[in-house]
mmCIF file of C-alpha atoms in Angstrom:
data_model
loop_
_atom_site.group_PDB
_atom_site.id
_atom_site.type_symbol
_atom_site.label_atom_id
_atom_site.label_comp_id
_atom_site.label_asym_id
_atom_site.label_seq_id
_atom_site.Cartn_x
_atom_site.Cartn_y
_atom_site.Cartn_z
ATOM 1 C CA MET A 1 3.015 20.751 -14.878
ATOM 2 C CA ASN A 2 4.831 20.034 -11.613
ATOM 3 C CA ASP A 3 5.774 16.481 -10.613
ATOM 4 C CA ARG A 4 2.896 16.110 -8.179
ATOM 5 C CA ASP A 5 0.308 17.058 -10.791
ATOM 6 C CA ALA A 6 1.931 14.785 -13.382
ATOM 7 C CA VAL A 7 1.785 11.870 -10.944
ATOM 8 C CA LEU A 8 -1.874 12.574 -10.117
ATOM 9 C CA LYS A 9 -2.593 12.594 -13.845
ATOM 10 C CA ALA A 10 -0.910 9.174 -14.189
ATOM 11 C CA ASN A 11 -2.978 7.986 -11.218
ATOM 12 C CA ALA A 12 -6.193 9.125 -12.929
ATOM 13 C CA ALA A 13 -5.112 7.344 -16.130
ATOM 14 C CA PHE A 14 -4.679 4.129 -14.133
ATOM 15 C CA TYR A 15 -8.300 4.271 -12.948
ATOM 16 C CA LEU A 16 -9.542 4.979 -16.478
ATOM 17 C CA ALA A 17 -7.673 1.865 -17.639
ATOM 18 C CA PHE A 18 -9.213 -0.046 -14.710
ATOM 19 C CA GLU A 19 -12.723 1.078 -15.686
ATOM 20 C CA SER A 20 -12.109 0.160 -19.327
ATOM 21 C CA LEU A 21 -11.745 -3.523 -18.300
ATOM 22 C CA ASP A 22 -9.332 -3.725 -21.245
ATOM 23 C CA LEU A 23 -6.030 -5.477 -20.563
ATOM 24 C CA ALA A 24 -4.290 -3.692 -23.455
ATOM 25 C CA ARG A 25 -5.069 -0.341 -21.829
ATOM 26 C CA MET A 26 -3.895 -1.568 -18.417
ATOM 27 C CA GLU A 27 -0.626 -2.825 -19.932
ATOM 28 C CA VAL A 28 0.388 0.654 -21.099
ATOM 29 C CA VAL A 29 -0.070 2.090 -17.586
ATOM 30 C CA TRP A 30 2.518 -0.212 -15.942
ATOM 31 C CA LEU A 31 6.288 -0.230 -16.265
ATOM 32 C CA GLN A 32 7.158 -3.442 -18.058
ATOM 33 C CA ASN A 33 9.654 -5.084 -15.755
ATOM 34 C CA ALA A 34 10.143 -7.902 -13.280
ATOM 35 C CA SER A 35 9.991 -5.795 -10.120
ATOM 36 C CA ILE A 36 6.400 -4.500 -10.412
ATOM 37 C CA THR A 37 4.168 -5.587 -7.536
ATOM 38 C CA CYS A 38 0.440 -5.645 -6.830
ATOM 39 C CA THR A 39 -1.870 -6.506 -3.932
ATOM 40 C CA HIS A 40 -5.582 -6.545 -4.709
ATOM 41 C CA PRO A 41 -8.046 -6.343 -1.798
ATOM 42 C CA GLY A 42 -7.631 -9.440 0.371
ATOM 43 C CA TRP A 43 -5.102 -11.000 -2.003
ATOM 44 C CA HIS A 44 -1.531 -12.164 -1.543
ATOM 45 C CA LEU A 45 1.285 -10.239 -3.150
ATOM 46 C CA LEU A 46 1.775 -10.580 -6.893
ATOM 47 C CA LEU A 47 5.318 -9.965 -8.175
ATOM 48 C CA GLY A 48 6.405 -9.383 -11.766
ATOM 49 C CA TRP A 49 4.793 -8.571 -15.087
ATOM 50 C CA GLY A 50 3.264 -12.008 -15.778
ATOM 51 C CA PRO A 51 1.431 -12.520 -12.452
ATOM 52 C CA VAL A 52 0.340 -8.865 -12.236
ATOM 53 C CA MET A 53 -1.119 -8.799 -15.757
ATOM 54 C CA ALA A 54 -2.742 -12.224 -15.253
ATOM 55 C CA SER A 55 -4.513 -10.796 -12.201
ATOM 56 C CA TRP A 56 -5.943 -7.895 -14.223
ATOM 57 C CA GLN A 57 -7.055 -10.315 -16.903
ATOM 58 C CA ARG A 58 -8.899 -12.361 -14.248
ATOM 59 C CA ILE A 59 -10.525 -9.275 -12.717
ATOM 60 C CA PHE A 60 -11.608 -7.927 -16.117
ATOM 61 C CA VAL A 61 -13.095 -11.267 -17.230
ATOM 62 C CA ASN A 62 -15.125 -11.440 -14.007
ATOM 63 C CA SER A 63 -16.387 -7.815 -14.111
ATOM 64 C CA GLU A 64 -19.152 -6.198 -16.098
ATOM 65 C CA VAL A 65 -19.069 -2.543 -15.088
ATOM 66 C CA MET A 66 -16.722 -0.739 -12.689
ATOM 67 C CA ARG A 67 -16.974 2.963 -11.918
ATOM 68 C CA PHE A 68 -14.453 4.669 -9.669
ATOM 69 C CA THR A 69 -14.857 7.963 -7.885
ATOM 70 C CA ILE A 70 -11.422 8.814 -6.535
ATOM 71 C CA ILE A 71 -11.260 11.184 -3.580
ATOM 72 C CA ASP A 72 -8.572 12.517 -1.258
ATOM 73 C CA ALA A 73 -5.700 11.750 -3.656
ATOM 74 C CA HIS A 74 -2.319 12.861 -2.278
ATOM 75 C CA ALA A 75 0.905 12.530 -4.275
ATOM 76 C CA GLU A 76 4.510 12.919 -3.167
ATOM 77 C CA ALA A 77 7.383 12.700 -5.634
ATOM 78 C CA VAL A 78 11.055 12.378 -4.694
ATOM 79 C CA GLY A 79 13.203 12.398 -7.821
ATOM 80 C CA ASP A 80 11.950 9.728 -10.200
ATOM 81 C CA LEU A 81 9.758 7.796 -7.755
ATOM 82 C CA ALA A 82 6.413 8.859 -6.292
ATOM 83 C CA TRP A 83 3.661 7.437 -4.172
ATOM 84 C CA VAL A 84 -0.029 8.268 -4.286
ATOM 85 C CA VAL A 85 -2.614 7.513 -1.635
ATOM 86 C CA CYS A 86 -6.280 7.828 -2.500
ATOM 87 C CA THR A 87 -9.709 6.572 -1.574
ATOM 88 C CA GLU A 88 -11.546 4.566 -4.223
ATOM 89 C CA ASN A 89 -15.321 4.690 -4.139
ATOM 90 C CA LEU A 90 -16.185 1.802 -6.406
ATOM 91 C CA GLU A 91 -19.546 0.966 -7.928
ATOM 92 C CA SER A 92 -19.530 -2.388 -9.671
ATOM 93 C CA THR A 93 -22.285 -4.242 -11.451
ATOM 94 C CA HIS A 94 -22.731 -7.990 -11.430
ATOM 95 C CA GLY A 95 -25.827 -8.972 -13.401
ATOM 96 C CA THR A 96 -28.706 -6.982 -11.935
ATOM 97 C CA GLU A 97 -26.845 -6.272 -8.688
ATOM 98 C CA THR A 98 -24.910 -3.079 -8.020
ATOM 99 C CA VAL A 99 -22.325 -3.150 -5.248
ATOM 100 C CA ASN A 100 -20.719 -0.103 -3.640
ATOM 101 C CA ALA A 101 -17.374 -0.449 -1.916
ATOM 102 C CA ARG A 102 -14.913 1.931 -0.320
ATOM 103 C CA LEU A 103 -11.245 1.082 -0.667
ATOM 104 C CA GLN A 104 -7.986 2.685 0.311
ATOM 105 C CA ALA A 105 -5.171 2.526 -2.246
ATOM 106 C CA THR A 106 -1.429 3.049 -2.449
ATOM 107 C CA ASN A 107 -0.024 3.495 -5.955
ATOM 108 C CA VAL A 108 3.716 3.865 -6.625
ATOM 109 C CA PHE A 109 4.890 5.454 -9.884
ATOM 110 C CA GLN A 110 8.358 5.578 -11.442
ATOM 111 C CA ARG A 111 9.458 8.173 -14.023
ATOM 112 C CA LYS A 112 11.233 6.747 -17.043
ATOM 113 C CA ASP A 113 11.717 8.327 -20.463
ATOM 114 C CA GLY A 114 9.805 11.374 -19.235
ATOM 115 C CA ARG A 115 6.642 9.453 -18.261
ATOM 116 C CA TRP A 116 5.304 8.219 -14.930
ATOM 117 C CA TRP A 117 4.638 4.456 -14.954
ATOM 118 C CA LEU A 118 2.800 2.441 -12.322
ATOM 119 C CA VAL A 119 5.163 0.041 -10.517
ATOM 120 C CA HIS A 120 3.023 -0.950 -7.503
ATOM 121 C CA HIS A 121 -0.669 -1.024 -6.625
ATOM 122 C CA HIS A 122 -2.110 -1.967 -3.230
ATOM 123 C CA ALA A 123 -5.805 -1.661 -2.434
ATOM 124 C CA SER A 124 -7.710 -2.728 0.649
ATOM 125 C CA ALA A 125 -11.288 -2.485 1.819
ATOM 126 C CA VAL A 126 -12.177 0.176 4.370
ATOM 127 C CA SER A 127 -14.294 -1.727 6.851
ATOM 128 C CA GLY A 128 -15.448 1.251 8.903
ATOM 129 C CA PRO A 129 -14.120 3.927 11.188
ATOM 130 C CA PRO A 130 -10.944 3.158 13.151
ATOM 131 C CA PRO A 131 -11.328 1.662 16.641
ATOM 132 C CA ASP A 132 -12.269 3.975 19.494
ATOM 133 C CA GLY A 133 -14.374 6.283 17.351
ATOM 134 C CA THR A 134 -11.693 8.357 15.716
ATOM 135 C CA PRO A 135 -13.458 11.472 14.441
ATOM 136 C CA GLU A 136 -13.910 11.940 10.707
ATOM 137 C CA SER A 137 -11.642 14.971 10.840
ATOM 138 C CA MET A 138 -8.650 12.694 11.411
ATOM 139 C CA HIS A 139 -9.083 10.996 8.049
ATOM 140 C CA MET B 1 25.558 -2.003 1.934
ATOM 141 C CA ASN B 2 23.575 -1.387 -1.257
ATOM 142 C CA ASP B 3 20.373 0.679 -1.267
ATOM 143 C CA ARG B 4 18.075 -2.333 -1.353
ATOM 144 C CA ASP B 5 19.713 -3.919 1.696
ATOM 145 C CA ALA B 6 19.695 -0.612 3.570
ATOM 146 C CA VAL B 7 15.966 -0.223 2.879
ATOM 147 C CA LEU B 8 15.258 -3.787 4.025
ATOM 148 C CA LYS B 9 17.185 -3.030 7.209
ATOM 149 C CA ALA B 10 15.016 0.069 7.784
ATOM 150 C CA ASN B 11 11.951 -2.089 7.143
ATOM 151 C CA ALA B 12 13.091 -4.588 9.788
ATOM 152 C CA ALA B 13 13.679 -1.717 12.232
ATOM 153 C CA PHE B 14 10.093 -0.567 11.667
ATOM 154 C CA TYR B 15 8.747 -3.961 12.734
ATOM 155 C CA LEU B 16 11.003 -4.016 15.813
ATOM 156 C CA ALA B 17 9.567 -0.616 16.786
ATOM 157 C CA PHE B 18 6.065 -1.989 16.136
ATOM 158 C CA GLU B 19 6.734 -4.997 18.409
ATOM 159 C CA SER B 20 8.147 -2.745 21.132
ATOM 160 C CA LEU B 21 4.704 -1.090 21.509
ATOM 161 C CA ASP B 22 6.717 2.015 22.433
ATOM 162 C CA LEU B 23 5.660 5.257 20.728
ATOM 163 C CA ALA B 24 9.084 6.851 21.273
ATOM 164 C CA ARG B 25 10.695 4.043 19.262
ATOM 165 C CA MET B 26 8.080 4.339 16.519
ATOM 166 C CA GLU B 27 8.644 8.098 16.295
ATOM 167 C CA VAL B 28 12.310 7.672 15.322
ATOM 168 C CA VAL B 29 11.398 5.360 12.443
ATOM 169 C CA TRP B 30 9.228 7.925 10.619
ATOM 170 C CA LEU B 31 10.220 11.069 8.763
ATOM 171 C CA GLN B 32 8.840 13.947 10.800
ATOM 172 C CA ASN B 33 6.791 15.886 8.280
ATOM 173 C CA ALA B 34 3.271 16.718 7.182
ATOM 174 C CA SER B 35 3.207 14.432 4.134
ATOM 175 C CA ILE B 36 3.574 11.058 5.866
ATOM 176 C CA THR B 37 0.619 8.735 5.355
ATOM 177 C CA CYS B 38 -0.647 5.515 6.919
ATOM 178 C CA THR B 39 -3.452 3.021 6.346
ATOM 179 C CA HIS B 40 -3.874 0.346 9.012
ATOM 180 C CA PRO B 41 -5.889 -2.794 8.121
ATOM 181 C CA GLY B 42 -9.475 -1.766 7.386
ATOM 182 C CA TRP B 43 -8.832 1.871 8.339
ATOM 183 C CA HIS B 44 -9.253 5.098 6.449
ATOM 184 C CA LEU B 45 -6.187 7.041 5.370
ATOM 185 C CA LEU B 46 -4.255 8.953 8.029
ATOM 186 C CA LEU B 47 -2.275 11.965 6.795
ATOM 187 C CA GLY B 48 0.430 13.873 8.668
ATOM 188 C CA TRP B 49 2.565 13.398 11.754
ATOM 189 C CA GLY B 50 -0.153 14.041 14.366
ATOM 190 C CA PRO B 51 -2.821 11.608 13.079
ATOM 191 C CA VAL B 52 -0.258 8.928 12.189
ATOM 192 C CA MET B 53 1.412 9.012 15.614
ATOM 193 C CA ALA B 54 -1.958 9.156 17.389
ATOM 194 C CA SER B 55 -2.901 5.945 15.568
ATOM 195 C CA TRP B 56 0.232 4.150 16.816
ATOM 196 C CA GLN B 57 -0.495 5.376 20.324
ATOM 197 C CA ARG B 58 -3.998 3.925 20.108
ATOM 198 C CA ILE B 59 -2.738 0.584 18.730
ATOM 199 C CA PHE B 60 -0.014 0.316 21.389
ATOM 200 C CA VAL B 61 -2.406 1.123 24.248
ATOM 201 C CA ASN B 62 -4.768 -1.611 23.043
ATOM 202 C CA SER B 63 -2.096 -4.293 22.496
ATOM 203 C CA GLU B 64 -0.287 -6.553 24.961
ATOM 204 C CA VAL B 65 2.100 -8.605 22.812
ATOM 205 C CA MET B 66 2.720 -8.449 19.057
ATOM 206 C CA ARG B 67 5.202 -10.695 17.262
ATOM 207 C CA PHE B 68 5.881 -10.284 13.554
ATOM 208 C CA THR B 69 7.448 -12.823 11.245
ATOM 209 C CA ILE B 70 8.145 -10.964 8.023
ATOM 210 C CA ILE B 71 8.447 -13.034 4.859
ATOM 211 C CA ASP B 72 8.825 -12.347 1.141
ATOM 212 C CA ALA B 73 10.172 -8.812 1.627
ATOM 213 C CA HIS B 74 11.062 -7.125 -1.682
ATOM 214 C CA ALA B 75 12.605 -3.665 -1.874
ATOM 215 C CA GLU B 76 13.124 -1.359 -4.857
ATOM 216 C CA ALA B 77 14.957 1.938 -4.507
ATOM 217 C CA VAL B 78 14.997 4.705 -7.130
ATOM 218 C CA GLY B 79 17.242 7.527 -5.968
ATOM 219 C CA ASP B 80 16.118 8.663 -2.543
ATOM 220 C CA LEU B 81 12.724 6.935 -2.454
ATOM 221 C CA ALA B 82 12.020 3.221 -2.073
ATOM 222 C CA TRP B 83 9.100 0.921 -1.618
ATOM 223 C CA VAL B 84 8.998 -2.389 0.204
ATOM 224 C CA VAL B 85 6.350 -5.061 -0.066
ATOM 225 C CA CYS B 86 6.273 -7.831 2.503
ATOM 226 C CA THR B 87 3.979 -10.327 4.172
ATOM 227 C CA GLU B 88 3.427 -9.880 7.906
ATOM 228 C CA ASN B 89 2.653 -13.012 9.901
ATOM 229 C CA LEU B 90 1.400 -11.499 13.118
ATOM 230 C CA GLU B 91 0.839 -13.266 16.430
ATOM 231 C CA SER B 92 -0.886 -11.016 18.943
ATOM 232 C CA THR B 93 -2.010 -11.706 22.476
ATOM 233 C CA HIS B 94 -5.150 -10.267 24.068
ATOM 234 C CA GLY B 95 -5.535 -11.563 27.623
ATOM 235 C CA THR B 96 -5.369 -15.351 27.394
ATOM 236 C CA GLU B 97 -6.169 -15.392 23.692
ATOM 237 C CA THR B 98 -3.544 -15.590 20.945
ATOM 238 C CA VAL B 99 -4.574 -14.505 17.463
ATOM 239 C CA ASN B 100 -2.660 -15.236 14.262
ATOM 240 C CA ALA B 101 -3.157 -13.020 11.240
ATOM 241 C CA ARG B 102 -1.602 -12.756 7.808
ATOM 242 C CA LEU B 103 -1.273 -9.275 6.340
ATOM 243 C CA GLN B 104 0.193 -7.777 3.218
ATOM 244 C CA ALA B 105 2.122 -4.518 3.629
ATOM 245 C CA THR B 106 3.480 -1.699 1.506
ATOM 246 C CA ASN B 107 6.097 0.491 3.191
ATOM 247 C CA VAL B 108 7.607 3.549 1.482
ATOM 248 C CA PHE B 109 10.940 4.933 2.688
ATOM 249 C CA GLN B 110 12.675 8.211 1.892
ATOM 250 C CA ARG B 111 16.423 8.792 2.263
ATOM 251 C CA LYS B 112 17.357 11.993 4.059
ATOM 252 C CA ASP B 113 20.637 12.877 5.792
ATOM 253 C CA GLY B 114 21.977 9.444 4.830
ATOM 254 C CA ARG B 115 19.199 7.487 6.539
ATOM 255 C CA TRP B 116 16.058 5.779 5.239
ATOM 256 C CA TRP B 117 12.893 7.028 6.992
ATOM 257 C CA LEU B 118 9.410 5.571 6.783
ATOM 258 C CA VAL B 119 7.012 7.933 4.988
ATOM 259 C CA HIS B 120 4.059 5.607 4.265
ATOM 260 C CA HIS B 121 2.700 2.360 5.692
ATOM 261 C CA HIS B 122 -0.264 0.432 4.301
ATOM 262 C CA ALA B 123 -1.274 -2.975 5.645
ATOM 263 C CA SER B 124 -4.268 -5.126 4.782
ATOM 264 C CA ALA B 125 -5.504 -8.539 5.806
ATOM 265 C CA VAL B 126 -4.985 -11.437 3.423
ATOM 266 C CA SER B 127 -8.355 -13.129 3.433
ATOM 267 C CA GLY B 128 -7.396 -16.210 1.480
ATOM 268 C CA PRO B 129 -6.201 -17.263 -1.943
ATOM 269 C CA PRO B 130 -7.173 -15.071 -4.888
ATOM 270 C CA PRO B 131 -10.407 -15.900 -6.745
ATOM 271 C CA ASP B 132 -10.399 -18.821 -9.180
ATOM 272 C CA GLY B 133 -7.804 -20.791 -7.237
ATOM 273 C CA THR B 134 -4.628 -19.080 -8.333
ATOM 274 C CA PRO B 135 -1.826 -21.510 -7.518
ATOM 275 C CA GLU B 136 0.547 -20.728 -4.650
ATOM 276 C CA SER B 137 3.403 -20.418 -7.138
ATOM 277 C CA MET B 138 1.918 -17.147 -8.404
ATOM 278 C CA HIS B 139 2.387 -15.405 -5.069
#
């Protein structure tokens, strides 16, 4: 498997851990160190293992069902660091209500001991087409 | 200068180019290749030199004055790739109106020919404190 495919596989594993709503599964996706960073949609930056894992705990406690359909995932690896951009189509359930959201994500992975670990996650809501009616083909 | 400082310097140069509203200055910040990516606040993903530069052109044409105060910038370099997270406090002027916004950014830089080039930019609005009243000290 080339680096790009290995990184995309790690990216897919991250979203499976996200859907599991299980902190123990999310913990094994991330590199355990003080420099990991995370920005959830609309949130401030979170820095370090403790704050990042606490944020997942909070999200998982407040979620019932989350289903991701990931599209347009692009990965670029340079040595032992890689970044992935992808679009998250998220269906989440809160009681009897189902909400669909479209988000754009940046995920940074670092290779250590032969495995790609997540070191940064940034997701933000896509609020619509860019100003001035950029055609879909530009996306 | 160590790698982290060099990356932070490249990050500062990116925001100076942004403030200049001058496409020629923005073009020398980015690595000129097909794999560069960019997500402006609320936008879809842009992939490749043409779409990314067209987006800057559109932003610059529609802006009069932009002033960034960058805080909490953290850089991590692994070999020839690095990611920066930072908070952008943006003051922009549209006619007689001045708008202040707070954004969270991820910037990825790649070292080539001894220089750090921007290869990915992702910015998103910070809409307020995280759910459940996370204390400021967590940020």
